[in-house]
Coordinates of N, CA and C in Angstrom, one line a residue:
M1 N 4.7 -49.8 -15.9 CA 5.3 -49.4 -17.0 C 5.5 -48.3 -17.1
N2 N 6.8 -47.7 -17.8 CA 6.8 -46.2 -18.0 C 6.6 -46.1 -19.5
H3 N 6.0 -45.1 -19.2 CA 5.8 -44.2 -21.0 C 6.6 -43.6 -21.1
P4 N 6.6 -43.6 -22.3 CA 8.2 -42.1 -22.4 C 7.1 -40.4 -22.7
K5 N 7.4 -39.5 -22.4 CA 7.5 -38.0 -22.1 C 7.6 -37.1 -23.2
A6 N 6.6 -36.5 -22.9 CA 6.9 -35.0 -24.3 C 6.3 -34.4 -23.5
I7 N 6.8 -33.5 -24.9 CA 6.4 -31.5 -23.9 C 5.8 -30.5 -25.3
V8 N 4.3 -29.8 -25.4 CA 4.2 -29.4 -26.7 C 4.9 -28.1 -26.6
T9 N 5.5 -28.4 -28.3 CA 5.8 -27.1 -28.2 C 5.0 -26.4 -29.6
N10 N 3.5 -26.3 -29.9 CA 3.0 -25.2 -29.9 C 2.0 -24.4 -28.9
A11 N 1.6 -23.6 -29.8 CA 1.0 -22.7 -29.3 C -0.4 -23.1 -27.9
I12 N -1.3 -24.0 -29.3 CA -2.4 -24.6 -28.6 C -2.2 -25.6 -28.9
V13 N -3.1 -26.9 -28.9 CA -2.9 -28.3 -29.3 C -4.7 -28.8 -28.9
P14 N -5.4 -29.3 -30.1 CA -6.6 -29.8 -29.2 C -6.1 -31.1 -29.1
L15 N -6.6 -31.6 -28.0 CA -7.1 -32.6 -27.6 C -8.3 -33.2 -27.9
R16 N -8.0 -34.8 -28.7 CA -9.5 -34.6 -29.5 C -9.6 -36.2 -28.8
A17 N -10.8 -36.6 -28.4 CA -11.6 -37.3 -28.4 C -11.2 -39.0 -29.2
K18 N -11.0 -38.9 -29.8 CA -10.8 -40.2 -31.1 C -9.6 -39.4 -32.5
P19 N -9.3 -40.1 -33.0 CA -7.2 -39.8 -33.5 C -8.2 -39.8 -35.0
D20 N -8.8 -38.5 -34.8 CA -9.2 -38.0 -36.5 C -9.4 -36.4 -36.4
D21 N -9.4 -35.5 -36.9 CA -9.5 -33.9 -37.1 C -10.9 -33.6 -36.6
R22 N -11.4 -34.7 -37.5 CA -13.1 -34.2 -37.0 C -13.7 -34.7 -35.8
S23 N -12.8 -34.8 -35.0 CA -13.4 -35.8 -34.0 C -13.4 -34.7 -33.1
E24 N -14.5 -34.7 -31.7 CA -14.8 -33.8 -30.9 C -13.5 -32.9 -30.1
M25 N -13.0 -31.6 -29.7 CA -12.0 -31.4 -28.7 C -12.8 -31.6 -27.5
E26 N -11.7 -32.6 -26.8 CA -12.2 -32.5 -25.6 C -11.8 -31.4 -24.4
S27 N -10.4 -31.3 -24.6 CA -9.7 -30.1 -24.1 C -8.8 -29.2 -24.9
Q28 N -7.7 -28.5 -24.3 CA -6.3 -28.2 -25.6 C -5.5 -28.3 -24.4
L29 N -4.1 -28.4 -25.0 CA -2.8 -28.2 -24.2 C -2.1 -27.1 -24.7
L30 N -1.3 -26.2 -24.1 CA -1.1 -25.5 -24.2 C 0.6 -25.1 -24.1
F31 N 1.5 -24.9 -25.0 CA 2.8 -24.5 -24.7 C 3.6 -25.1 -23.5
G32 N 4.4 -26.0 -23.8 CA 5.1 -26.3 -22.1 C 4.1 -27.4 -21.8
E33 N 3.3 -27.9 -21.8 CA 2.7 -28.5 -20.5 C 3.5 -29.9 -21.1
T34 N 3.6 -30.7 -20.4 CA 4.1 -31.9 -20.8 C 3.1 -33.0 -20.3
F35 N 3.3 -34.4 -20.9 CA 2.4 -35.6 -21.1 C 2.9 -37.1 -21.3
E36 N 2.3 -38.3 -21.4 CA 2.5 -39.3 -21.3 C 2.2 -39.8 -22.7
I37 N 3.4 -40.5 -23.5 CA 2.6 -41.2 -24.9 C 2.3 -43.0 -24.4
L38 N 0.5 -42.8 -24.2 CA 0.0 -44.0 -24.5 C 0.3 -44.9 -25.4
N39 N 0.0 -44.3 -26.7 CA -0.1 -45.7 -27.6 C -0.2 -44.1 -28.9
N40 N -0.3 -45.3 -29.4 CA -0.1 -44.6 -31.4 C -1.3 -44.9 -32.3
R41 N -1.4 -44.4 -32.8 CA -2.3 -45.0 -34.7 C -1.5 -44.0 -35.9
E42 N -0.6 -43.6 -36.2 CA 0.3 -43.7 -37.3 C 0.5 -42.2 -36.4
Q43 N -0.1 -40.8 -37.0 CA 0.6 -39.7 -36.3 C -0.5 -39.2 -35.3
W44 N -1.1 -39.9 -34.7 CA -2.3 -39.6 -33.9 C -1.4 -40.2 -32.6
Y45 N -1.0 -39.9 -31.3 CA -0.8 -40.5 -30.3 C -2.6 -40.5 -28.9
L46 N -2.4 -40.8 -28.2 CA -2.8 -41.4 -27.4 C -1.9 -40.5 -26.1
I47 N -2.2 -39.4 -25.3 CA -1.8 -39.4 -24.0 C -2.2 -39.2 -23.3
R48 N -1.6 -39.1 -21.9 CA -2.6 -38.5 -20.7 C -2.1 -37.1 -20.0
N49 N -2.0 -36.4 -20.1 CA -1.6 -34.8 -19.5 C -1.2 -35.1 -18.0
D50 N -0.3 -34.4 -17.4 CA 0.5 -34.5 -16.3 C -0.1 -34.0 -15.5
F51 N -0.6 -32.7 -15.7 CA -1.2 -31.5 -15.0 C -2.4 -32.4 -14.4
D52 N -3.5 -32.9 -15.1 CA -4.6 -33.2 -14.0 C -5.3 -34.8 -15.2
G53 N -3.6 -35.3 -15.5 CA -4.3 -36.6 -15.9 C -5.8 -36.7 -16.5
Y54 N -6.0 -36.0 -17.8 CA -7.0 -36.3 -18.9 C -6.0 -36.9 -19.9
E55 N -7.1 -38.0 -20.6 CA -6.6 -38.4 -21.4 C -6.9 -37.9 -23.1
G56 N -6.2 -38.1 -24.0 CA -7.0 -37.8 -25.4 C -5.6 -38.4 -26.6
W57 N -5.9 -37.6 -27.7 CA -5.6 -37.9 -28.8 C -5.1 -36.2 -29.3
I58 N -3.7 -36.8 -29.9 CA -3.3 -35.0 -30.2 C -2.1 -35.8 -31.1
D59 N -2.0 -34.7 -32.3 CA -1.2 -34.9 -33.7 C 0.5 -35.1 -32.8
R60 N 1.6 -35.4 -33.8 CA 2.2 -35.4 -33.6 C 3.5 -34.5 -34.0
K61 N 2.8 -33.8 -35.0 CA 3.6 -32.5 -35.2 C 3.7 -31.7 -34.3
S62 N 2.6 -31.9 -32.9 CA 2.4 -31.0 -31.6 C 3.5 -30.7 -30.7
F63 N 4.1 -32.4 -30.5 CA 5.2 -32.3 -29.4 C 6.9 -32.5 -29.8
M64 N 7.2 -32.9 -28.5 CA 9.0 -33.2 -28.9 C 9.0 -34.2 -28.0
I65 N 9.8 -35.7 -27.7 CA 9.9 -36.2 -26.7 C 11.1 -35.8 -25.6
I66 N 11.3 -35.8 -24.4 CA 11.6 -34.9 -23.6 C 12.3 -35.8 -22.6
D67 N 13.0 -35.6 -21.6 CA 12.9 -36.3 -20.3 C 12.3 -36.5 -19.3
K68 N 12.5 -36.4 -17.9 CA 11.3 -36.8 -16.8 C 11.8 -35.5 -15.6
K69 N 12.6 -34.1 -16.1 CA 13.5 -33.4 -15.6 C 13.3 -31.7 -15.6
I70 N 12.2 -31.8 -17.0 CA 11.7 -30.6 -17.7 C 11.2 -29.3 -16.7
R71 N 10.7 -29.7 -16.3 CA 9.5 -28.6 -16.1 C 10.3 -28.2 -14.5
K72 N 11.1 -28.2 -14.1 CA 11.8 -27.0 -12.9 C 11.6 -26.2 -13.1
N73 N 11.7 -25.6 -12.2 CA 12.0 -23.5 -12.7 C 11.2 -23.2 -13.8
G74 N 9.7 -23.4 -13.8 CA 9.0 -22.9 -14.6 C 7.8 -21.7 -14.2
V75 N 7.7 -20.8 -14.8 CA 6.4 -19.6 -14.9 C 5.4 -20.1 -16.3
Y76 N 4.5 -19.6 -15.4 CA 2.9 -19.5 -16.9 C 2.5 -17.8 -16.9
I77 N 2.9 -18.3 -18.0 CA 2.1 -17.2 -18.6 C 0.6 -16.5 -18.0
V78 N 1.2 -15.0 -18.0 CA -0.4 -14.6 -17.0 C -1.6 -13.5 -18.1
S79 N -0.6 -12.8 -18.8 CA -0.8 -11.8 -19.7 C -1.6 -12.9 -20.9
P80 N -3.3 -12.1 -21.3 CA -3.3 -12.3 -22.1 C -2.7 -13.1 -23.8
T81 N -1.9 -12.7 -23.8 CA -1.2 -13.2 -25.3 C 0.6 -12.9 -24.5
A82 N 0.8 -13.4 -25.5 CA 2.9 -13.5 -25.3 C 3.7 -13.4 -26.6
S83 N 4.8 -13.4 -26.5 CA 6.2 -13.9 -27.5 C 6.7 -14.5 -27.4
I84 N 7.1 -15.5 -28.3 CA 8.5 -15.5 -27.5 C 9.1 -16.3 -28.7
R85 N 10.4 -15.8 -29.2 CA 11.7 -15.9 -30.1 C 11.8 -18.0 -29.1
L86 N 11.8 -18.3 -30.8 CA 12.3 -19.8 -30.8 C 13.7 -20.1 -31.5
P87 N 14.1 -21.2 -31.8 CA 15.8 -21.2 -31.6 C 16.0 -21.3 -33.1
D88 N 14.9 -21.2 -33.9 CA 15.2 -20.4 -35.6 C 15.8 -18.8 -35.7
N89 N 15.1 -18.4 -34.8 CA 14.8 -16.9 -34.5 C 13.3 -16.5 -34.9
S90 N 12.4 -17.4 -35.5 CA 11.1 -17.1 -36.2 C 10.2 -17.0 -34.4
L91 N 9.1 -16.0 -34.2 CA 8.5 -15.5 -33.1 C 7.2 -16.8 -33.3
M92 N 6.9 -16.7 -31.5 CA 5.2 -17.7 -31.9 C 4.7 -16.8 -30.6
H93 N 3.0 -16.9 -31.0 CA 2.8 -15.9 -30.0 C 1.8 -17.2 -28.7
L94 N 1.9 -16.8 -27.5 CA 1.2 -17.8 -26.8 C 0.1 -16.8 -26.3
T95 N 0.0 -18.0 -25.2 CA -1.7 -17.3 -24.4 C -1.4 -17.8 -23.2
A96 N -2.4 -17.4 -22.4 CA -2.3 -17.5 -20.9 C -2.3 -18.8 -20.4
G97 N -1.6 -19.7 -19.8 CA -1.4 -20.5 -18.7 C -0.4 -21.5 -20.0
A98 N 0.3 -20.4 -21.1 CA 1.6 -21.3 -21.7 C 2.2 -21.2 -20.5
F99 N 3.2 -22.4 -19.9 CA 4.1 -22.9 -19.1 C 5.8 -22.6 -20.2
L100 N 6.3 -22.3 -19.8 CA 7.9 -22.3 -19.5 C 8.6 -22.7 -18.5
P101 N 9.4 -23.6 -19.4 CA 9.9 -24.6 -18.4 C 11.7 -23.9 -17.7
S102 N 12.3 -24.0 -16.9 CA 13.8 -23.9 -16.7 C 14.3 -22.4 -17.1
Y103 N 12.8 -21.5 -16.6 CA 12.4 -20.3 -17.1 C 13.4 -19.3 -16.0
D104 N 14.7 -18.4 -16.4 CA 15.7 -17.5 -16.5 C 15.1 -16.3 -16.2
I105 N 14.5 -16.1 -14.7 CA 14.0 -14.0 -15.2 C 14.6 -13.3 -15.1
T106 N 15.6 -13.4 -15.1 CA 16.7 -12.2 -15.2 C 17.0 -12.3 -16.6
R107 N 17.0 -13.2 -17.7 CA 18.1 -13.0 -18.7 C 16.5 -12.7 -20.0
K108 N 15.6 -14.1 -19.3 CA 14.1 -13.8 -19.8 C 14.4 -15.1 -21.9
V109 N 15.1 -16.5 -20.2 CA 15.3 -17.0 -21.6 C 15.2 -19.1 -20.9
F110 N 14.4 -19.5 -21.9 CA 14.7 -21.1 -21.0 C 14.7 -21.9 -22.1
G111 N 15.0 -23.4 -21.3 CA 15.2 -24.2 -22.5 C 14.5 -25.7 -22.8
I112 N 14.8 -25.8 -24.0 CA 13.8 -27.3 -24.3 C 15.3 -28.1 -24.8
H113 N 15.8 -29.1 -23.7 CA 16.7 -29.8 -24.1 C 17.7 -29.2 -24.5
K114 N 18.4 -28.9 -25.6 CA 19.3 -27.6 -25.7 C 19.1 -26.7 -26.6
E115 N 18.0 -27.3 -27.1 CA 17.5 -25.3 -27.4 C 17.1 -24.5 -26.6
I116 N 17.4 -23.4 -26.8 CA 17.1 -22.0 -26.3 C 15.6 -21.5 -27.2
Y117 N 15.2 -21.0 -26.0 CA 14.1 -20.0 -26.0 C 14.2 -18.3 -25.9
S118 N 13.2 -17.3 -25.8 CA 13.3 -16.1 -25.7 C 12.1 -15.8 -25.6
L119 N 11.7 -14.9 -24.5 CA 10.5 -14.1 -24.2 C 10.7 -12.9 -24.4
E120 N 10.3 -12.9 -25.7 CA 9.8 -11.5 -26.4 C 9.5 -10.5 -25.9
E121 N 7.7 -11.0 -25.2 CA 6.5 -10.1 -25.1 C 5.4 -10.8 -24.2
G122 N 5.5 -10.3 -23.0 CA 4.3 -11.2 -22.2 C 4.8 -11.1 -20.8
E123 N 3.9 -11.3 -19.2 CA 3.7 -11.2 -18.6 C 4.1 -12.9 -17.7
T124 N 4.5 -13.3 -17.1 CA 4.8 -14.9 -16.0 C 4.5 -14.6 -14.7
V125 N 4.5 -15.3 -14.6 CA 3.9 -15.5 -12.5 C 4.2 -16.9 -12.5
D126 N 4.8 -17.4 -10.9 CA 6.0 -18.2 -10.1 C 5.0 -18.5 -9.2
G127 N 4.8 -19.3 -9.1 CA 4.8 -19.8 -7.4 C 3.0 -19.6 -7.2
E128 N 2.5 -19.8 -5.8 CA 1.6 -19.5 -5.4 C 1.1 -18.3 -4.9
Q129 N -0.4 -17.7 -5.7 CA -0.1 -17.0 -5.7 C -1.5 -16.3 -4.1
S130 N -2.3 -15.0 -4.0 CA -2.7 -14.6 -3.5 C -4.5 -14.6 -3.9
I131 N -5.9 -14.6 -3.3 CA -6.9 -14.5 -4.4 C -7.1 -13.5 -4.8
D132 N -6.8 -12.7 -4.1 CA -6.8 -11.2 -4.7 C -6.4 -11.6 -6.7
F133 N -5.1 -12.3 -6.5 CA -4.3 -12.1 -7.4 C -5.9 -13.1 -9.1
L134 N -5.8 -14.3 -8.1 CA -6.8 -15.7 -8.9 C -8.4 -14.1 -9.3
M135 N -9.2 -13.1 -8.3 CA -9.9 -12.8 -8.8 C -8.9 -11.7 -10.0
Q136 N -8.3 -10.6 -9.8 CA -8.3 -9.9 -11.0 C -8.1 -10.9 -12.3
L137 N -6.9 -12.1 -12.3 CA -6.7 -12.9 -13.2 C -8.3 -13.4 -13.8
A138 N -8.9 -14.1 -12.9 CA -10.9 -14.5 -13.2 C -11.0 -12.4 -14.3
A139 N -11.1 -11.8 -14.0 CA -11.6 -10.3 -14.5 C -10.8 -10.2 -15.9
S140 N -10.0 -10.6 -16.0 CA -9.2 -10.7 -17.5 C -9.5 -11.7 -17.8
Y141 N -10.7 -12.7 -18.4 CA -11.1 -13.4 -18.5 C -13.0 -12.4 -19.4
L142 N -13.3 -11.4 -18.7 CA -14.1 -11.4 -19.1 C -14.7 -11.0 -20.5
N143 N -15.6 -11.8 -21.0 CA -16.0 -11.7 -22.4 C -15.6 -12.8 -23.6
A144 N -14.1 -13.5 -22.8 CA -13.8 -14.9 -23.8 C -14.9 -15.3 -24.2
P145 N -15.1 -15.6 -24.9 CA -16.2 -16.4 -26.1 C -15.9 -17.6 -25.5
Y146 N -17.0 -17.9 -25.2 CA -17.1 -19.7 -25.1 C -16.8 -21.2 -26.7
L147 N -16.6 -21.6 -26.1 CA -15.6 -23.0 -26.7 C -15.6 -24.2 -25.9
W148 N -16.3 -25.2 -26.3 CA -16.5 -26.5 -25.6 C -15.1 -27.2 -25.7
G149 N -14.0 -27.3 -24.1 CA -13.4 -27.8 -24.7 C -11.4 -26.7 -24.3
G150 N -12.5 -25.5 -24.8 CA -11.4 -24.5 -24.7 C -10.9 -24.0 -23.4
M151 N -9.0 -23.3 -23.4 CA -8.2 -23.1 -22.4 C -7.9 -21.5 -22.2
T152 N -8.7 -20.5 -23.5 CA -7.7 -19.6 -23.6 C -9.3 -18.4 -24.0
H153 N -7.9 -17.3 -23.2 CA -8.9 -16.2 -23.9 C -9.5 -15.9 -25.2
F154 N -9.4 -16.8 -26.0 CA -9.8 -16.6 -27.5 C -11.5 -17.7 -27.1
G155 N -11.5 -18.6 -26.5 CA -12.0 -19.4 -25.9 C -11.9 -20.5 -24.9
I156 N -13.0 -20.7 -24.2 CA -12.9 -21.4 -23.1 C -14.1 -21.8 -22.6
D157 N -14.1 -23.0 -21.8 CA -15.6 -23.6 -21.5 C -15.6 -23.1 -19.7
C158 N -16.5 -23.8 -19.3 CA -16.8 -23.6 -18.2 C -15.9 -23.9 -16.8
S159 N -15.2 -25.4 -17.1 CA -14.4 -25.8 -16.1 C -12.7 -25.9 -16.7
G160 N -13.2 -25.6 -18.1 CA -11.3 -25.1 -18.4 C -11.3 -23.6 -18.0
F161 N -12.3 -22.7 -17.9 CA -12.4 -21.5 -17.3 C -11.8 -21.3 -15.5
T162 N -12.6 -22.2 -14.1 CA -12.3 -22.3 -13.2 C -10.3 -22.9 -13.0
Q163 N -10.0 -24.2 -13.7 CA -8.5 -24.5 -13.7 C -8.1 -23.8 -14.1
M164 N -7.5 -22.8 -15.3 CA -6.6 -22.2 -15.4 C -6.7 -21.1 -14.5
L165 N -7.7 -20.7 -14.1 CA -7.9 -19.9 -13.2 C -6.9 -20.5 -11.9
F166 N -6.9 -21.6 -11.4 CA -6.5 -21.7 -9.8 C -4.7 -22.5 -9.9
R167 N -4.6 -23.1 -12.1 CA -3.5 -23.4 -12.2 C -3.0 -22.0 -11.8
I168 N -2.6 -21.2 -12.9 CA -2.3 -20.3 -13.1 C -1.7 -19.1 -11.6
S169 N -2.8 -19.7 -11.2 CA -2.7 -18.9 -9.3 C -1.9 -19.6 -8.6
G170 N -1.3 -21.0 -9.1 CA -0.8 -22.1 -8.2 C -1.4 -22.7 -7.2
V171 N -2.8 -22.5 -6.7 CA -3.1 -21.9 -5.8 C -4.0 -23.9 -5.5
A172 N -4.5 -24.1 -6.4 CA -4.6 -25.8 -6.7 C -4.7 -26.8 -8.2
R173 N -4.7 -27.4 -7.8 CA -4.7 -28.5 -9.2 C -6.1 -29.4 -9.1
L174 N -6.6 -28.2 -9.3 CA -7.9 -29.2 -10.3 C -8.2 -29.8 -11.3
P175 N -9.1 -30.8 -11.6 CA -9.1 -32.0 -12.6 C -10.1 -30.8 -13.4
R176 N -10.2 -31.4 -14.8 CA -10.3 -31.1 -16.2 C -11.9 -30.9 -16.0
N177 N -13.1 -31.4 -15.9 CA -14.8 -31.2 -15.8 C -15.3 -31.2 -14.5
A178 N -16.0 -30.7 -14.6 CA -17.1 -29.8 -13.3 C -17.3 -30.6 -12.6
S179 N -18.0 -31.5 -13.2 CA -18.5 -33.2 -11.7 C -16.5 -33.8 -11.2
Q180 N -15.8 -33.1 -11.7 CA -14.7 -33.4 -11.1 C -14.5 -32.9 -10.3
Q181 N -14.4 -31.7 -10.7 CA -13.6 -30.8 -9.5 C -14.7 -30.4 -8.6
A182 N -16.4 -30.5 -8.6 CA -17.1 -30.9 -7.2 C -16.5 -31.6 -6.4
K183 N -15.7 -33.1 -6.5 CA -15.2 -33.2 -5.7 C -13.9 -33.3 -4.9
E184 N -13.1 -32.0 -5.1 CA -12.6 -31.0 -4.6 C -12.8 -30.2 -3.6
G185 N -12.1 -29.7 -2.2 CA -12.3 -29.0 -1.6 C -13.7 -29.4 -0.5
R186 N -13.8 -28.5 0.1 CA -14.9 -28.7 1.5 C -16.3 -28.2 1.2
L187 N -17.3 -28.3 1.8 CA -18.6 -28.2 1.5 C -19.0 -26.3 2.2
I188 N -19.3 -25.6 1.5 CA -19.9 -24.6 2.5 C -21.2 -24.1 2.2
D189 N -21.4 -23.5 3.6 CA -22.7 -23.2 2.9 C -23.1 -21.5 2.6
F190 N -24.1 -21.9 2.3 CA -24.8 -20.8 1.0 C -24.0 -19.5 1.5
E191 N -24.8 -19.5 2.9 CA -24.6 -17.8 3.5 C -23.0 -18.2 3.7
N192 N -22.1 -18.4 4.2 CA -21.0 -18.7 4.5 C -19.5 -18.3 3.0
R193 N -20.7 -18.4 1.5 CA -19.5 -18.1 0.4 C -18.8 -17.4 1.4
Q194 N -17.7 -17.0 0.0 CA -16.6 -15.8 -0.5 C -16.1 -15.7 -1.5
P195 N -15.8 -14.8 -2.4 CA -15.1 -14.6 -3.5 C -14.1 -15.6 -3.4
G196 N -13.9 -16.5 -4.3 CA -12.5 -17.6 -4.8 C -13.1 -18.9 -4.5
D197 N -14.3 -18.9 -4.2 CA -14.8 -20.4 -4.0 C -15.7 -21.0 -5.5
L198 N -16.0 -22.3 -5.3 CA -16.8 -22.8 -6.8 C -18.5 -22.9 -6.4
A199 N -18.9 -22.7 -7.4 CA -20.1 -23.4 -7.4 C -20.3 -23.7 -8.6
F200 N -20.9 -25.3 -8.3 CA -21.4 -25.9 -8.8 C -22.8 -26.4 -9.1
F201 N -23.5 -26.7 -10.5 CA -24.3 -26.7 -10.4 C -25.0 -27.9 -11.2
V202 N -26.7 -28.1 -11.2 CA -26.8 -29.9 -12.0 C -27.7 -29.3 -13.1
N203 N -28.0 -30.0 -14.0 CA -28.7 -30.7 -15.1 C -30.2 -30.9 -14.7
P204 N -31.7 -31.3 -15.2 CA -32.4 -31.6 -14.8 C -32.2 -32.9 -14.1
A205 N -31.3 -33.7 -15.0 CA -31.1 -35.6 -14.5 C -29.8 -35.7 -12.9
G206 N -29.9 -34.4 -12.7 CA -29.6 -34.0 -11.1 C -27.9 -34.1 -10.9
K207 N -27.2 -34.6 -12.4 CA -25.9 -34.0 -13.1 C -24.9 -33.3 -12.8
I208 N -23.9 -33.2 -12.1 CA -22.9 -32.0 -12.5 C -23.2 -31.5 -13.7
H209 N -23.2 -30.3 -13.7 CA -22.7 -30.3 -15.6 C -22.2 -28.8 -15.7
H210 N -22.0 -27.3 -14.5 CA -21.7 -26.1 -14.9 C -20.7 -25.8 -13.8
V211 N -19.6 -25.2 -13.8 CA -19.1 -24.2 -12.5 C -18.8 -23.2 -12.4
G212 N -18.7 -22.2 -11.5 CA -18.0 -21.1 -11.9 C -17.3 -20.5 -10.6
L213 N -17.4 -19.5 -10.4 CA -16.0 -18.9 -9.3 C -16.9 -17.5 -8.7
V214 N -17.2 -17.9 -7.1 CA -17.7 -17.1 -6.8 C -17.4 -15.7 -6.7
W215 N -18.2 -14.8 -6.9 CA -17.9 -13.6 -7.6 C -18.2 -12.1 -6.0
F216 N -17.9 -11.2 -6.4 CA -17.7 -10.2 -5.3 C -20.3 -9.5 -5.2
D217 N -20.6 -9.0 -4.3 CA -21.3 -8.7 -4.8 C -22.6 -9.9 -4.6
G218 N -22.7 -10.7 -4.6 CA -23.7 -12.1 -4.4 C -23.3 -12.4 -6.2
K219 N -22.7 -12.1 -6.7 CA -22.7 -12.4 -7.9 C -21.7 -13.6 -7.9
I220 N -21.7 -14.0 -9.6 CA -20.5 -15.3 -10.1 C -20.4 -15.1 -10.9
I221 N -19.1 -15.0 -11.6 CA -18.8 -15.4 -13.0 C -18.3 -16.2 -13.6
H222 N -18.7 -16.5 -14.7 CA -18.3 -18.2 -15.0 C -19.0 -18.4 -16.8
A223 N -18.4 -18.9 -17.5 CA -18.4 -19.1 -18.7 C -19.3 -20.5 -19.5
H224 N -20.2 -18.7 -19.7 CA -21.9 -18.8 -20.3 C -21.9 -18.7 -21.8
G225 N -21.6 -18.8 -22.9 CA -21.9 -18.1 -23.9 C -20.7 -17.1 -24.0
K226 N -20.3 -16.5 -22.8 CA -19.2 -15.9 -22.8 C -18.5 -16.0 -21.3
V227 N -17.3 -15.8 -21.3 CA -17.0 -15.3 -19.9 C -17.9 -14.0 -19.4
R228 N -18.9 -13.9 -18.2 CA -19.6 -13.1 -17.9 C -19.6 -13.6 -16.7
I229 N -20.6 -12.6 -15.7 CA -21.1 -12.1 -14.5 C -22.3 -11.9 -14.5
D230 N -22.7 -12.7 -13.6 CA -24.3 -13.0 -13.4 C -24.7 -12.9 -11.7
R231 N -25.7 -12.5 -11.5 CA -26.0 -13.2 -9.5 C -26.4 -14.2 -9.7
L232 N -26.2 -14.5 -8.5 CA -26.3 -16.3 -7.8 C -27.0 -15.8 -6.4
D233 N -28.2 -16.4 -6.4 CA -28.7 -17.2 -5.4 C -28.9 -18.2 -4.7
I234 N -29.3 -18.3 -3.9 CA -29.1 -19.6 -3.3 C -30.2 -21.0 -4.3
D235 N -31.1 -20.2 -5.2 CA -31.1 -20.8 -6.0 C -30.3 -21.2 -7.3
G236 N -29.5 -20.4 -7.8 CA -28.7 -21.0 -8.9 C -28.3 -19.7 -9.4
I237 N -27.7 -19.4 -10.8 CA -27.7 -18.6 -11.3 C -28.9 -17.6 -12.3
F238 N -28.9 -16.3 -11.9 CA -30.3 -15.3 -12.3 C -29.7 -14.4 -13.3
N239 N -30.3 -14.4 -14.8 CA -29.6 -13.5 -15.6 C -30.6 -12.2 -15.4
E240 N -30.1 -11.6 -14.7 CA -30.9 -10.1 -15.3 C -31.2 -9.8 -15.9
K241 N -30.8 -9.8 -17.3 CA -31.2 -9.3 -18.6 C -32.3 -10.0 -19.0
T242 N -32.5 -10.8 -18.8 CA -33.1 -12.5 -19.5 C -34.5 -12.7 -18.6
Q243 N -34.2 -11.8 -16.8 CA -34.9 -12.8 -15.6 C -34.8 -14.2 -15.8
I244 N -34.6 -14.7 -15.9 CA -34.3 -16.3 -16.3 C -33.4 -16.9 -15.0
L245 N -33.8 -17.9 -14.2 CA -32.7 -18.7 -14.0 C -32.4 -19.9 -14.3
T246 N -30.7 -19.4 -14.9 CA -30.0 -20.4 -16.2 C -29.7 -21.7 -15.4
H247 N -29.5 -21.5 -14.4 CA -28.7 -22.8 -13.8 C -28.7 -23.1 -12.2
T248 N -29.3 -24.3 -11.9 CA -29.8 -24.4 -10.7 C -28.4 -25.4 -9.8
L249 N -28.0 -24.2 -8.5 CA -27.4 -24.3 -7.4 C -26.9 -25.9 -6.9
A250 N -26.1 -26.5 -7.4 CA -26.0 -27.7 -6.6 C -24.8 -27.8 -4.4
A251 N -24.0 -26.8 -5.6 CA -23.1 -27.3 -4.0 C -22.2 -25.9 -3.8
I252 N -21.3 -25.1 -3.5 CA -20.1 -24.0 -3.1 C -19.2 -25.2 -2.4
K253 N -18.5 -24.9 -2.8 CA -16.8 -25.8 -2.4 C -16.1 -24.5 -2.2
R254 N -15.4 -24.7 -1.0 CA -14.1 -23.9 -0.3 C -12.5 -25.1 -1.6
I255 N -11.6 -24.7 -2.3 CA -10.8 -24.9 -2.3 C -9.8 -24.9 -2.0
V256 N -9.3 -23.2 -1.9 CA -8.3 -22.4 -1.2 C -8.7 -22.7 -0.1
K257 N -7.5 -23.1 1.0 CA -7.8 -23.5 2.1 C -7.2 -21.9 3.3

């Protein structure tokens, strides 16, 4: 069955579990992301995100119907914030991870259908980047507050953090949740871990519930209260300030070949 396609035209759009503003926010869609429309209830639309297949409900005021060729030659915003000028000449402020489709790097303009937008301020990135780039990008999120379902420097959860790092860097297409991400890549012994690997952690029931990026010097960067750097040992994540093991290690996976 062919479903209508659409593109996000708001800076940030909450993806909700149910068609209600009071429903839990399970994730966020950012400007330029595309999706399939599966169903609708009045102003609420059930959608499937093209990037990771994640499903949820969004409000009709946040997107535009498109054809299927719109994502060619696009770039990601990599700076924590950016500004674009809309066709009506007003400004919209975007965040890292926003996608500018059909982007002309020389003129700094892009189009959605016949409407022309321009990048006024902010840095972009295109294509697969190095692990060094990924690590520098991770550092830019330090102290970003934890937000369940969040995907930006102004609020992000653990799996949103890791997915966004690999998405912007162009090195892997990770699923949205930690338990899904744990199925990706290849298993690595603790002694052979290296910066850029993903470390996964289990709750008391033995289920994967947390993920972080292996950092330098025996540490990990992860979203827990905020994006922070803690010590990683064979048992898990150790908070040196509180002297508490906060997460129990389950596995380390190498996503980048």
